[in-house]
Coordinates of C-alpha atoms in Angstrom, one line a residue:
M1 CA -27.1 -56.9 -65.1
A2 CA -30.1 -55.8 -63.0
H3 CA -32.5 -57.7 -65.4
L4 CA -30.2 -60.8 -64.8
R5 CA -30.3 -60.6 -61.1
T6 CA -33.8 -60.2 -61.1
F7 CA -34.1 -63.2 -63.4
F8 CA -31.9 -65.3 -61.0
T9 CA -34.0 -64.2 -58.0
F10 CA -36.8 -65.7 -59.7
L11 CA -35.0 -68.8 -60.0
L12 CA -33.9 -68.8 -56.4
D13 CA -37.6 -68.6 -55.3
K14 CA -38.5 -71.5 -57.5
A15 CA -35.6 -73.5 -55.9
V16 CA -33.8 -73.8 -59.2
L17 CA -30.7 -72.1 -58.2
S18 CA -29.3 -72.1 -54.5
V19 CA -27.3 -68.8 -55.0
N20 CA -27.7 -65.8 -57.1
P21 CA -24.6 -65.4 -59.3
I22 CA -25.2 -61.6 -59.5
P23 CA -24.0 -60.1 -56.3
R24 CA -26.4 -57.2 -54.6
S25 CA -23.9 -54.4 -55.2
Y26 CA -22.6 -55.7 -58.5
L27 CA -21.6 -52.3 -59.9
K28 CA -19.5 -51.5 -56.9
L29 CA -17.8 -54.9 -57.2
F30 CA -17.1 -54.7 -60.9
F31 CA -16.2 -51.1 -61.4
K32 CA -14.0 -48.6 -59.5
Q33 CA -15.6 -45.4 -57.7
S34 CA -14.2 -43.1 -60.0
D35 CA -15.8 -44.8 -63.0
F36 CA -19.2 -43.5 -61.5
S37 CA -18.1 -39.8 -61.8
T38 CA -19.3 -37.9 -64.7
G39 CA -16.5 -35.3 -64.1
R40 CA -19.0 -32.6 -64.6
K41 CA -17.5 -29.3 -63.5
W42 CA -19.5 -26.5 -61.8
Y43 CA -19.2 -22.9 -62.1
L44 CA -20.3 -20.4 -59.6
F45 CA -20.9 -16.9 -60.7
S46 CA -19.1 -14.1 -58.9
K47 CA -21.0 -11.1 -57.1
D48 CA -19.9 -9.1 -60.2
E49 CA -21.1 -11.5 -62.7
I50 CA -24.4 -11.8 -61.0
S51 CA -24.9 -8.0 -60.9
A52 CA -23.9 -7.6 -64.5
L53 CA -26.4 -10.5 -65.7
R54 CA -29.2 -8.9 -63.5
E55 CA -28.1 -5.5 -65.3
E56 CA -28.3 -7.0 -68.7
L57 CA -31.6 -8.8 -68.0
L58 CA -33.2 -5.7 -66.6
K59 CA -32.2 -3.8 -69.7
E60 CA -33.7 -6.4 -72.0
Y61 CA -36.9 -6.4 -69.7
K62 CA -37.4 -3.0 -69.9
G63 CA -37.1 -2.8 -73.7
A64 CA -39.5 -6.1 -74.3
T65 CA -43.2 -6.2 -74.8
I66 CA -45.3 -7.6 -72.1
A67 CA -45.8 -10.6 -74.0
N68 CA -41.9 -11.2 -74.6
S69 CA -41.0 -10.2 -71.0
V70 CA -42.3 -12.9 -68.7
S71 CA -39.0 -15.3 -69.4
R72 CA -36.7 -12.2 -68.5
L73 CA -38.6 -11.4 -65.4
A74 CA -38.5 -15.0 -64.4
L75 CA -34.8 -15.0 -64.9
I76 CA -34.2 -11.6 -62.9
V77 CA -36.3 -13.1 -60.0
D78 CA -34.5 -16.3 -60.1
T79 CA -31.0 -14.8 -59.7
Y80 CA -32.4 -13.8 -56.4
L81 CA -34.1 -16.8 -55.4
G82 CA -32.2 -19.8 -57.0
L83 CA -35.2 -21.8 -57.6
R84 CA -35.3 -25.0 -59.5
P85 CA -36.9 -24.5 -63.1
E86 CA -39.9 -26.6 -62.2
E87 CA -40.5 -24.3 -59.2
L88 CA -40.0 -21.1 -61.1
Q89 CA -42.6 -22.3 -63.9
V90 CA -45.4 -22.2 -61.5
L91 CA -44.8 -19.3 -59.4
K92 CA -48.0 -17.3 -58.8
F93 CA -48.4 -13.5 -57.8
E94 CA -50.2 -14.5 -54.6
Q95 CA -47.2 -16.4 -53.2
L96 CA -45.3 -13.3 -53.0
V97 CA -45.2 -12.5 -49.2
K98 CA -43.4 -10.5 -46.6
Y99 CA -41.6 -12.9 -44.4
E100 CA -39.2 -11.7 -41.7
G101 CA -38.9 -8.1 -42.9
S102 CA -38.3 -9.1 -46.6
Y103 CA -40.2 -10.0 -49.6
T104 CA -39.8 -13.7 -50.9
F105 CA -42.1 -16.3 -52.3
K106 CA -43.8 -19.1 -50.3
I107 CA -44.1 -22.0 -52.6
D108 CA -45.7 -25.2 -52.6
D109 CA -46.0 -26.5 -56.1
S110 CA -43.6 -27.5 -59.0
W111 CA -44.1 -28.3 -62.7
S112 CA -44.4 -32.0 -63.9
E113 CA -42.7 -32.2 -67.4
K114 CA -44.1 -35.7 -67.6
E115 CA -47.6 -34.9 -66.8
K116 CA -47.4 -31.3 -68.6
K117 CA -49.0 -29.8 -65.5
P118 CA -48.4 -28.7 -61.8
N119 CA -47.8 -31.6 -59.6
G120 CA -49.0 -30.0 -56.2
S121 CA -46.0 -30.5 -54.2
L122 CA -42.3 -29.7 -54.1
K123 CA -39.6 -32.3 -54.7
D124 CA -39.0 -34.7 -52.0
R125 CA -41.8 -33.3 -50.0
P126 CA -45.5 -34.5 -49.2
K127 CA -48.4 -32.4 -50.7
G128 CA -49.4 -29.6 -49.0
T129 CA -46.1 -28.5 -47.5
Y130 CA -44.5 -25.4 -48.5
R131 CA -41.2 -23.5 -48.0
Y132 CA -40.1 -19.9 -48.1
C133 CA -37.4 -18.9 -50.7
L134 CA -34.5 -16.7 -50.3
P135 CA -35.4 -13.0 -49.4
I136 CA -35.5 -10.5 -52.4
K137 CA -33.8 -7.5 -50.7
N138 CA -34.0 -5.3 -53.9
I139 CA -37.3 -3.5 -53.9
E140 CA -36.8 -2.7 -57.5
V141 CA -37.5 -6.2 -58.4
I142 CA -40.6 -6.5 -56.1
D143 CA -41.8 -3.2 -57.8
L144 CA -41.2 -4.9 -61.3
I145 CA -43.3 -8.1 -60.4
K146 CA -46.0 -6.0 -59.2
D147 CA -45.8 -3.7 -62.2
F148 CA -45.8 -6.9 -64.3
Q149 CA -48.9 -8.2 -62.7
I150 CA -50.9 -5.0 -63.6
K151 CA -49.7 -5.2 -67.2
Q152 CA -50.3 -8.8 -67.6
K153 CA -53.9 -8.4 -66.3
K154 CA -54.3 -5.6 -68.8
Y155 CA -52.8 -7.5 -71.6
L156 CA -55.0 -10.8 -70.8
D157 CA -58.2 -8.6 -70.7
E158 CA -57.3 -6.9 -74.0
Y159 CA -56.7 -10.1 -75.7
G160 CA -58.8 -12.3 -73.9

């Protein structure tokens, strides 16, 4: 329909037609609003479920090697921050800051799956802007991040 509307608009511009037979909001005219809904159901974790998830991730993290622990740590951190996956993928240690009495991340970048590299901005924000994430009140998680940074550096130095 969009292609037909564009084609007829082209014919209007050439004075071949006097009116476009495809109206502007053709989807709203041809379909009910309920037809647009996917009926997707959302599930929100309870506090107990989040706590259980964090405990399980922490147990798995402590039992994993440094090479296999990054995704577990990322998931632990994300249970506190609630970041989009594209934002989580480009977190840097230097973005961990103390803000208003709690540790959090000051983010300004996200991953572009299309380009396979960071895109230099957050979703729907101009380049160069940043935002603070939710605070991480659990100091054990902050210690895990700092400990991981040391272990990762040692690992990278060892394996080049």
